[in-house]
Amino acid sequence: MHITFFETAAEDQDEITKALAGHTLQFHNETLTKATAGLAADADIVSTFINSELSSEVIGMLGATKYITTRSTGFDHIDLAAAKTKGITVSNVPGYGSRTVAEYTFGLMLCLSRKLFAANARLRNEKSFSLDGLVGFDLAGKTLGVLGTGRIGKNVITAAKAFGMNVLAYDAYHDDAFAAQMGFPYVDLPALLAQSDVLTFHLPYNQGTHHVLNMGNVGLIKKGAYLVNTARGELIETKALLAALRDGTLAGAGLDVLEAERSAKNGEASEAVADDLALIAMPQVIATPHVAFYSEGAVEQISQTTIQNITAFIAGTPQNVVD
Ligand code: NAI
């Protein structure tokens, strides 16, 4: 088989090369886009990460490809309908980062609640021990609104309970057994927005979750709440987030994902990129470059599962198929 990997660094390649010995392997640093699709012209199997854009046009340019395996949980960068039309099977890596992303979510939350970056800058840059302006708040006793109670959301809820937080959850599917075990109710979105001190997003991005927080409902947020997004930027209408931060509806935000991050990474200029850059520049915002997944354990699990995905597809028994 001819297998082409996009978005791979040199350190990712050894393990894959050993595990898939006997196949023709090609590794590229580049993302898979219209401009680079020619690199996969002969590929039976293509593997990418999240920065590639597998639109119907790009999928149409993959001549021989029968299988795409993304080394991520999210698969919103792949046009599944176009893949299906071409008879291409698509897999992902579910669950590798459930604890990894949940831990990172609390990292962002604690940075916001205890002003960790400002406190560090006070001492490092100003050599000052003054506590002026650094008073934070306890998570204990606060209400965490969790959007999405899948694998990551459940780990966030477990951690929230250990911190002594109250939890409210919003999800299209209610896991009543888990809710009873952990002691939290499912509520509708307006109630979650109105009652939560901290909002945290763990929904996948799909047609049903596009701009789930938007200009129409951002005003429902409890005045002075905080927001954390480690899921996908497109879940939130950036202009609504900017407005809420500017008028104090939101006191702060921790963002590992941005709505136009792919364009921004490619150095493109657009209104959407400008809005993201405005968000990043706000002092009450902590923004990181989509790094929540990036722990040693998670990276190892991504490699292992991707190797297993490819081996299973070649054996005629594809696994982790998304459709
Ligand atoms: P999951 O599939 O286990 O859970 C998703 C939950 O969302 C499910 O409970 C589902 O019922 C709910 N849901 C789906 N569509 C919905 C809709 N239209 N309305 C309401 N609820 C809906 O996913 P998991 O593993 O918890 O991951 C969540 C997301 O986190 C991923 O899709 C990915 O985008 C993001 N992620 C981000 C990472 C990062 O590095 N920042 C790393 C890994 C995942």
Short mmCIF file of C-alpha atoms and ligand atoms in Angstrom, two decimals:
data_model
loop_
_atom_site.label_atom_id
_atom_site.label_comp_id
_atom_site.label_asym_id
_atom_site.label_seq_id
_atom_site.Cartn_x
_atom_site.Cartn_y
_atom_site.Cartn_z
CA MET A 1 0.00 0.00 0.00
CA HIS A 2 1.05 3.59 -0.67
CA ILE A 3 0.43 5.61 2.49
CA THR A 4 0.92 9.39 2.63
CA PHE A 5 1.09 11.28 5.92
CA PHE A 6 0.58 15.04 6.14
CA GLU A 7 1.41 17.34 9.07
CA THR A 8 4.08 15.01 10.46
CA ALA A 9 7.21 16.12 12.28
CA ALA A 10 10.42 14.06 12.03
CA GLU A 11 9.94 12.65 15.56
CA ASP A 12 6.53 11.17 14.60
CA GLN A 13 7.99 9.06 11.80
CA ASP A 14 10.17 6.34 13.36
CA GLU A 15 7.44 4.42 15.14
CA ILE A 16 5.11 4.53 12.13
CA THR A 17 7.91 3.47 9.75
CA LYS A 18 8.70 0.42 11.91
CA ALA A 19 5.07 -0.58 12.44
CA LEU A 20 4.11 -0.26 8.77
CA ALA A 21 7.27 -1.82 7.27
CA GLY A 22 6.64 -3.27 3.82
CA HIS A 23 4.38 -0.43 2.73
CA THR A 24 5.46 2.62 0.73
CA LEU A 25 5.36 5.52 3.17
CA GLN A 26 5.63 9.23 2.45
CA PHE A 27 5.80 11.89 5.16
CA HIS A 28 5.13 15.56 4.54
CA ASN A 29 5.31 18.50 6.95
CA GLU A 30 2.72 20.36 4.93
CA THR A 31 -1.02 20.36 5.53
CA LEU A 32 -3.19 18.68 2.90
CA THR A 33 -4.86 21.44 0.88
CA LYS A 34 -5.67 22.16 -2.77
CA ALA A 35 -2.06 23.27 -3.18
CA THR A 36 -0.56 20.04 -1.80
CA ALA A 37 -3.10 17.42 -2.89
CA GLY A 38 -0.76 16.41 -5.73
CA LEU A 39 1.57 14.94 -3.10
CA ALA A 40 -1.10 12.31 -2.42
CA ALA A 41 -1.92 11.57 -6.06
CA ASP A 42 -0.86 7.90 -5.74
CA ALA A 43 -1.83 7.37 -2.12
CA ASP A 44 -4.13 4.47 -1.25
CA ILE A 45 -4.28 5.77 2.31
CA VAL A 46 -3.97 9.37 3.54
CA SER A 47 -3.41 10.47 7.12
CA THR A 48 -3.65 14.08 8.31
CA PHE A 49 -4.06 16.14 11.45
CA ILE A 50 -6.56 18.96 12.04
CA ASN A 51 -4.97 21.75 10.02
CA SER A 52 -5.56 20.04 6.68
CA GLU A 53 -8.66 21.02 4.72
CA LEU A 54 -10.30 17.93 3.29
CA SER A 55 -13.01 19.79 1.38
CA SER A 56 -14.95 18.08 -1.42
CA GLU A 57 -12.55 19.73 -3.89
CA VAL A 58 -9.47 18.33 -2.16
CA ILE A 59 -11.07 14.91 -1.72
CA GLY A 60 -11.91 14.99 -5.43
CA MET A 61 -8.18 15.44 -6.14
CA LEU A 62 -7.21 12.26 -4.26
CA GLY A 63 -6.98 9.90 -7.21
CA ALA A 64 -6.52 6.42 -5.72
CA THR A 65 -7.37 7.02 -2.07
CA LYS A 66 -9.69 4.56 -0.36
CA TYR A 67 -9.02 5.49 3.25
CA ILE A 68 -8.46 8.71 5.23
CA THR A 69 -7.45 8.46 8.87
CA THR A 70 -7.18 11.69 10.87
CA ARG A 71 -4.86 11.68 13.86
CA SER A 72 -7.42 13.65 15.88
CA THR A 73 -10.73 13.15 17.66
CA GLY A 74 -12.47 15.97 15.78
CA PHE A 75 -13.19 15.33 12.10
CA ASP A 76 -14.89 18.62 11.17
CA HIS A 77 -12.03 19.36 8.73
CA ILE A 78 -13.17 16.44 6.54
CA ASP A 79 -16.17 16.61 4.18
CA LEU A 80 -17.62 13.21 5.11
CA ALA A 81 -20.35 13.38 2.44
CA ALA A 82 -17.73 13.94 -0.29
CA ALA A 83 -15.63 11.07 1.06
CA LYS A 84 -18.66 8.77 1.08
CA THR A 85 -19.55 9.71 -2.50
CA LYS A 86 -16.03 8.69 -3.55
CA GLY A 87 -16.22 5.46 -1.55
CA ILE A 88 -13.52 6.63 0.87
CA THR A 89 -13.71 5.29 4.44
CA VAL A 90 -12.81 7.82 7.18
CA SER A 91 -11.52 7.07 10.70
CA ASN A 92 -10.49 9.18 13.68
CA VAL A 93 -8.76 8.65 17.03
CA PRO A 94 -11.53 8.81 19.61
CA GLY A 95 -10.90 9.22 23.30
CA TYR A 96 -7.10 9.57 23.33
CA GLY A 97 -7.29 12.96 24.94
CA SER A 98 -10.25 12.67 27.26
CA ARG A 99 -8.22 13.26 30.40
CA THR A 100 -5.54 15.27 28.61
CA VAL A 101 -8.01 17.90 27.37
CA ALA A 102 -9.96 17.87 30.64
CA GLU A 103 -6.76 18.59 32.60
CA TYR A 104 -5.88 21.41 30.21
CA THR A 105 -9.38 22.85 30.60
CA PHE A 106 -8.77 23.15 34.32
CA GLY A 107 -5.36 24.66 33.59
CA LEU A 108 -7.07 27.47 31.68
CA MET A 109 -9.79 27.78 34.30
CA LEU A 110 -7.27 28.12 37.15
CA CYS A 111 -5.19 30.64 35.18
CA LEU A 112 -8.33 32.75 34.87
CA SER A 113 -9.63 32.28 38.41
CA ARG A 114 -6.27 32.99 40.10
CA LYS A 115 -4.79 35.45 37.55
CA LEU A 116 -1.71 33.25 37.27
CA PHE A 117 -0.21 34.99 34.25
CA ALA A 118 -0.58 38.45 35.81
CA ALA A 119 0.85 37.18 39.12
CA ASN A 120 3.83 35.63 37.38
CA ALA A 121 4.42 38.79 35.30
CA ARG A 122 4.24 40.92 38.48
CA LEU A 123 7.15 39.10 40.03
CA ARG A 124 9.16 38.29 36.93
CA ASN A 125 8.88 41.61 35.12
CA GLU A 126 8.30 44.09 37.94
CA LYS A 127 10.19 42.21 40.71
CA SER A 128 7.21 43.30 42.84
CA PHE A 129 5.56 41.31 45.63
CA SER A 130 2.49 43.57 45.58
CA LEU A 131 -0.85 41.73 45.50
CA ASP A 132 -2.62 44.78 44.13
CA GLY A 133 -5.21 43.73 41.57
CA LEU A 134 -4.39 40.03 41.87
CA VAL A 135 -7.33 38.87 43.96
CA GLY A 136 -8.88 35.78 42.39
CA PHE A 137 -11.90 33.62 43.17
CA ASP A 138 -12.39 30.06 44.40
CA LEU A 139 -13.78 27.49 42.00
CA ALA A 140 -15.30 25.67 44.99
CA GLY A 141 -18.96 26.59 45.32
CA LYS A 142 -19.13 28.09 41.81
CA THR A 143 -21.36 26.65 39.09
CA LEU A 144 -19.70 25.13 36.03
CA GLY A 145 -21.82 24.95 32.89
CA VAL A 146 -20.58 22.08 30.73
CA LEU A 147 -21.60 22.06 27.06
CA GLY A 148 -21.09 18.48 25.88
CA THR A 149 -20.96 15.52 28.25
CA GLY A 150 -19.06 13.10 26.02
CA ARG A 151 -15.66 11.67 26.88
CA ILE A 152 -13.93 14.98 27.64
CA GLY A 153 -16.95 16.65 29.24
CA LYS A 154 -17.36 13.71 31.65
CA ASN A 155 -13.74 14.00 32.82
CA VAL A 156 -14.23 17.75 33.28
CA ILE A 157 -17.34 17.08 35.38
CA THR A 158 -15.48 14.54 37.53
CA ALA A 159 -12.69 17.06 38.15
CA ALA A 160 -15.20 19.86 38.81
CA LYS A 161 -16.86 17.78 41.48
CA ALA A 162 -13.45 17.14 43.09
CA PHE A 163 -12.96 20.92 43.17
CA GLY A 164 -16.30 21.29 44.99
CA MET A 165 -18.06 22.94 42.05
CA ASN A 166 -21.75 22.64 41.21
CA VAL A 167 -22.31 21.38 37.67
CA LEU A 168 -24.99 22.05 35.07
CA ALA A 169 -24.82 20.28 31.72
CA TYR A 170 -26.18 20.71 28.21
CA ASP A 171 -26.09 17.90 25.63
CA ALA A 172 -28.41 16.53 22.96
CA TYR A 173 -27.97 13.11 24.57
CA HIS A 174 -28.52 12.78 28.33
CA ASP A 175 -26.43 10.21 30.21
CA ASP A 176 -28.82 9.99 33.15
CA ALA A 177 -26.83 7.27 34.94
CA PHE A 178 -23.68 9.45 34.90
CA ALA A 179 -25.70 12.50 35.94
CA ALA A 180 -27.16 10.60 38.91
CA GLN A 181 -23.75 9.19 39.87
CA MET A 182 -22.05 12.62 39.76
CA GLY A 183 -25.03 14.61 41.02
CA PHE A 184 -25.74 17.18 38.31
CA PRO A 185 -28.81 18.08 36.22
CA TYR A 186 -29.11 18.48 32.45
CA VAL A 187 -30.66 21.84 31.59
CA ASP A 188 -31.48 23.67 28.38
CA LEU A 189 -28.97 26.11 26.89
CA PRO A 190 -30.62 29.37 28.08
CA ALA A 191 -30.71 28.06 31.67
CA LEU A 192 -27.08 26.94 31.47
CA LEU A 193 -25.97 30.34 30.16
CA ALA A 194 -27.98 32.22 32.80
CA GLN A 195 -26.87 30.18 35.82
CA SER A 196 -23.21 29.28 35.23
CA ASP A 197 -20.24 31.13 36.72
CA VAL A 198 -17.90 29.37 34.28
CA LEU A 199 -18.89 27.96 30.87
CA THR A 200 -16.80 25.22 29.28
CA PHE A 201 -17.23 23.85 25.74
CA HIS A 202 -16.81 20.14 24.91
CA LEU A 203 -19.12 19.71 21.92
CA PRO A 204 -17.89 18.47 18.55
CA TYR A 205 -18.24 20.97 15.70
CA ASN A 206 -21.04 19.93 13.35
CA GLN A 207 -24.08 21.51 11.65
CA GLY A 208 -26.01 21.33 14.91
CA THR A 209 -23.34 23.06 16.99
CA HIS A 210 -22.29 25.90 14.62
CA HIS A 211 -22.28 29.12 16.70
CA VAL A 212 -24.09 27.46 19.58
CA LEU A 213 -23.11 30.65 21.45
CA ASN A 214 -24.04 33.60 19.26
CA MET A 215 -25.25 37.21 19.12
CA GLY A 216 -28.79 36.00 19.83
CA ASN A 217 -28.07 34.26 23.13
CA VAL A 218 -24.80 35.75 24.45
CA GLY A 219 -26.83 38.30 26.45
CA LEU A 220 -28.25 35.45 28.54
CA ILE A 221 -24.84 34.78 30.12
CA LYS A 222 -24.65 35.53 33.84
CA LYS A 223 -22.94 38.92 34.24
CA GLY A 224 -19.23 38.49 35.00
CA ALA A 225 -19.00 34.79 34.10
CA TYR A 226 -15.89 33.21 32.57
CA LEU A 227 -15.71 31.06 29.44
CA VAL A 228 -13.31 28.29 28.45
CA ASN A 229 -13.22 26.70 24.98
CA THR A 230 -10.97 23.72 24.32
CA ALA A 231 -13.28 22.17 21.69
CA ARG A 232 -13.60 24.08 18.39
CA GLY A 233 -13.58 27.81 17.67
CA GLU A 234 -16.57 27.56 15.35
CA LEU A 235 -18.85 26.66 18.28
CA ILE A 236 -18.78 30.34 19.25
CA GLU A 237 -19.59 33.37 17.08
CA THR A 238 -16.41 35.38 17.60
CA LYS A 239 -18.17 38.76 17.31
CA ALA A 240 -20.50 37.71 20.15
CA LEU A 241 -17.53 36.68 22.30
CA LEU A 242 -15.77 39.99 21.59
CA ALA A 243 -18.92 41.95 22.48
CA ALA A 244 -19.44 40.00 25.73
CA LEU A 245 -15.83 40.57 26.80
CA ARG A 246 -15.97 44.27 25.89
CA ASP A 247 -19.20 45.01 27.79
CA GLY A 248 -18.27 42.92 30.85
CA THR A 249 -20.90 40.20 30.32
CA LEU A 250 -17.86 37.91 30.39
CA ALA A 251 -15.06 38.75 32.82
CA GLY A 252 -12.56 36.61 30.96
CA ALA A 253 -11.98 33.73 28.57
CA GLY A 254 -9.52 30.87 28.15
CA LEU A 255 -9.37 29.81 24.51
CA ASP A 256 -7.34 26.95 23.09
CA VAL A 257 -9.24 27.17 19.81
CA LEU A 258 -10.25 30.09 17.58
CA GLU A 259 -12.81 30.34 14.83
CA ALA A 260 -10.37 31.32 12.07
CA GLU A 261 -7.31 29.51 13.40
CA ARG A 262 -6.63 27.59 10.16
CA SER A 263 -6.62 30.82 8.12
CA ALA A 264 -4.54 32.59 10.77
CA LYS A 265 -1.98 29.74 10.74
CA ASN A 266 -1.70 30.11 6.98
CA GLY A 267 -1.02 33.83 7.38
CA GLU A 268 -4.24 34.80 5.57
CA ALA A 269 -5.76 38.22 6.23
CA SER A 270 -9.54 38.47 6.64
CA GLU A 271 -12.12 40.01 8.96
CA ALA A 272 -12.41 36.67 10.78
CA VAL A 273 -8.65 36.53 11.37
CA ALA A 274 -8.67 40.16 12.54
CA ASP A 275 -11.43 39.31 15.04
CA ASP A 276 -9.37 36.39 16.38
CA LEU A 277 -6.32 38.64 16.70
CA ALA A 278 -8.45 41.20 18.60
CA LEU A 279 -9.52 38.44 21.01
CA ILE A 280 -5.95 37.25 21.55
CA ALA A 281 -4.86 40.81 22.37
CA MET A 282 -7.42 41.34 25.16
CA PRO A 283 -5.84 41.32 28.62
CA GLN A 284 -8.71 39.28 30.08
CA VAL A 285 -8.18 36.53 27.46
CA ILE A 286 -5.70 33.67 27.68
CA ALA A 287 -5.32 32.12 24.23
CA THR A 288 -3.18 29.11 23.32
CA PRO A 289 -2.42 27.57 19.90
CA HIS A 290 -4.69 24.47 19.94
CA VAL A 291 -2.35 22.66 22.27
CA ALA A 292 -4.79 21.00 24.72
CA PHE A 293 -4.25 17.56 23.17
CA TYR A 294 -0.47 17.85 23.23
CA SER A 295 0.87 15.68 26.06
CA GLU A 296 3.41 12.86 25.73
CA GLY A 297 0.82 10.22 26.64
CA ALA A 298 -1.74 11.55 24.18
CA VAL A 299 0.74 11.84 21.31
CA GLU A 300 1.85 8.24 21.87
CA GLN A 301 -1.77 7.05 21.90
CA ILE A 302 -2.53 8.97 18.69
CA SER A 303 0.37 7.18 16.93
CA GLN A 304 -0.64 3.76 18.23
CA THR A 305 -4.30 4.15 17.30
CA THR A 306 -3.43 5.51 13.85
CA ILE A 307 -1.18 2.51 13.19
CA GLN A 308 -4.00 0.21 14.36
CA ASN A 309 -6.53 2.10 12.20
CA ILE A 310 -4.37 1.62 9.10
CA THR A 311 -3.59 -2.03 9.87
CA ALA A 312 -7.28 -2.77 10.45
CA PHE A 313 -8.29 -1.05 7.19
CA ILE A 314 -5.70 -3.04 5.22
CA ALA A 315 -7.00 -6.25 6.86
CA GLY A 316 -10.50 -5.40 5.62
CA THR A 317 -11.88 -4.63 9.08
CA PRO A 318 -11.78 -0.83 9.43
CA GLN A 319 -12.11 0.56 12.95
CA ASN A 320 -12.99 3.95 14.46
CA VAL A 321 -14.99 4.75 11.32
CA VAL A 322 -16.86 8.08 11.39
CA ASP A 323 -19.81 8.88 9.16
P1 NAI B 1 -17.53 12.94 22.29
O1 NAI B 1 -18.00 12.53 20.94
O2 NAI B 1 -17.16 11.89 23.29
O3 NAI B 1 -18.66 13.87 22.99
C1 NAI B 1 -19.36 14.86 22.30
C2 NAI B 1 -20.69 15.13 23.01
O4 NAI B 1 -21.36 16.18 22.29
C3 NAI B 1 -21.63 13.93 23.04
O5 NAI B 1 -22.11 13.72 24.36
C4 NAI B 1 -22.77 14.32 22.07
O6 NAI B 1 -24.04 13.80 22.49
C5 NAI B 1 -22.75 15.83 22.14
N1 NAI B 1 -23.26 16.45 20.92
C6 NAI B 1 -22.90 16.17 19.63
N2 NAI B 1 -23.60 16.95 18.77
C7 NAI B 1 -24.41 17.73 19.55
C8 NAI B 1 -25.39 18.74 19.24
N3 NAI B 1 -25.65 19.11 17.97
N4 NAI B 1 -26.04 19.34 20.29
C9 NAI B 1 -25.77 18.98 21.58
N5 NAI B 1 -24.88 18.01 21.92
C10 NAI B 1 -24.21 17.41 20.91
O7 NAI B 1 -16.34 13.94 22.04
P2 NAI B 1 -15.07 14.26 22.98
O8 NAI B 1 -14.06 13.18 22.85
O9 NAI B 1 -15.57 14.60 24.34
O10 NAI B 1 -14.46 15.55 22.25
C11 NAI B 1 -15.22 16.74 22.11
C12 NAI B 1 -14.52 17.67 21.13
O11 NAI B 1 -13.32 18.18 21.72
C13 NAI B 1 -14.02 16.99 19.84
O12 NAI B 1 -15.06 16.85 18.89
C14 NAI B 1 -12.93 17.94 19.37
O13 NAI B 1 -13.49 18.90 18.50
C15 NAI B 1 -12.48 18.62 20.66
N6 NAI B 1 -11.08 18.26 20.96
C16 NAI B 1 -10.17 19.28 21.10
C17 NAI B 1 -8.84 19.00 21.38
C18 NAI B 1 -7.83 20.09 21.54
O14 NAI B 1 -6.62 19.83 21.43
N7 NAI B 1 -8.21 21.33 21.82
C19 NAI B 1 -8.37 17.61 21.51
C20 NAI B 1 -9.43 16.60 21.42
C21 NAI B 1 -10.74 16.95 21.14
#
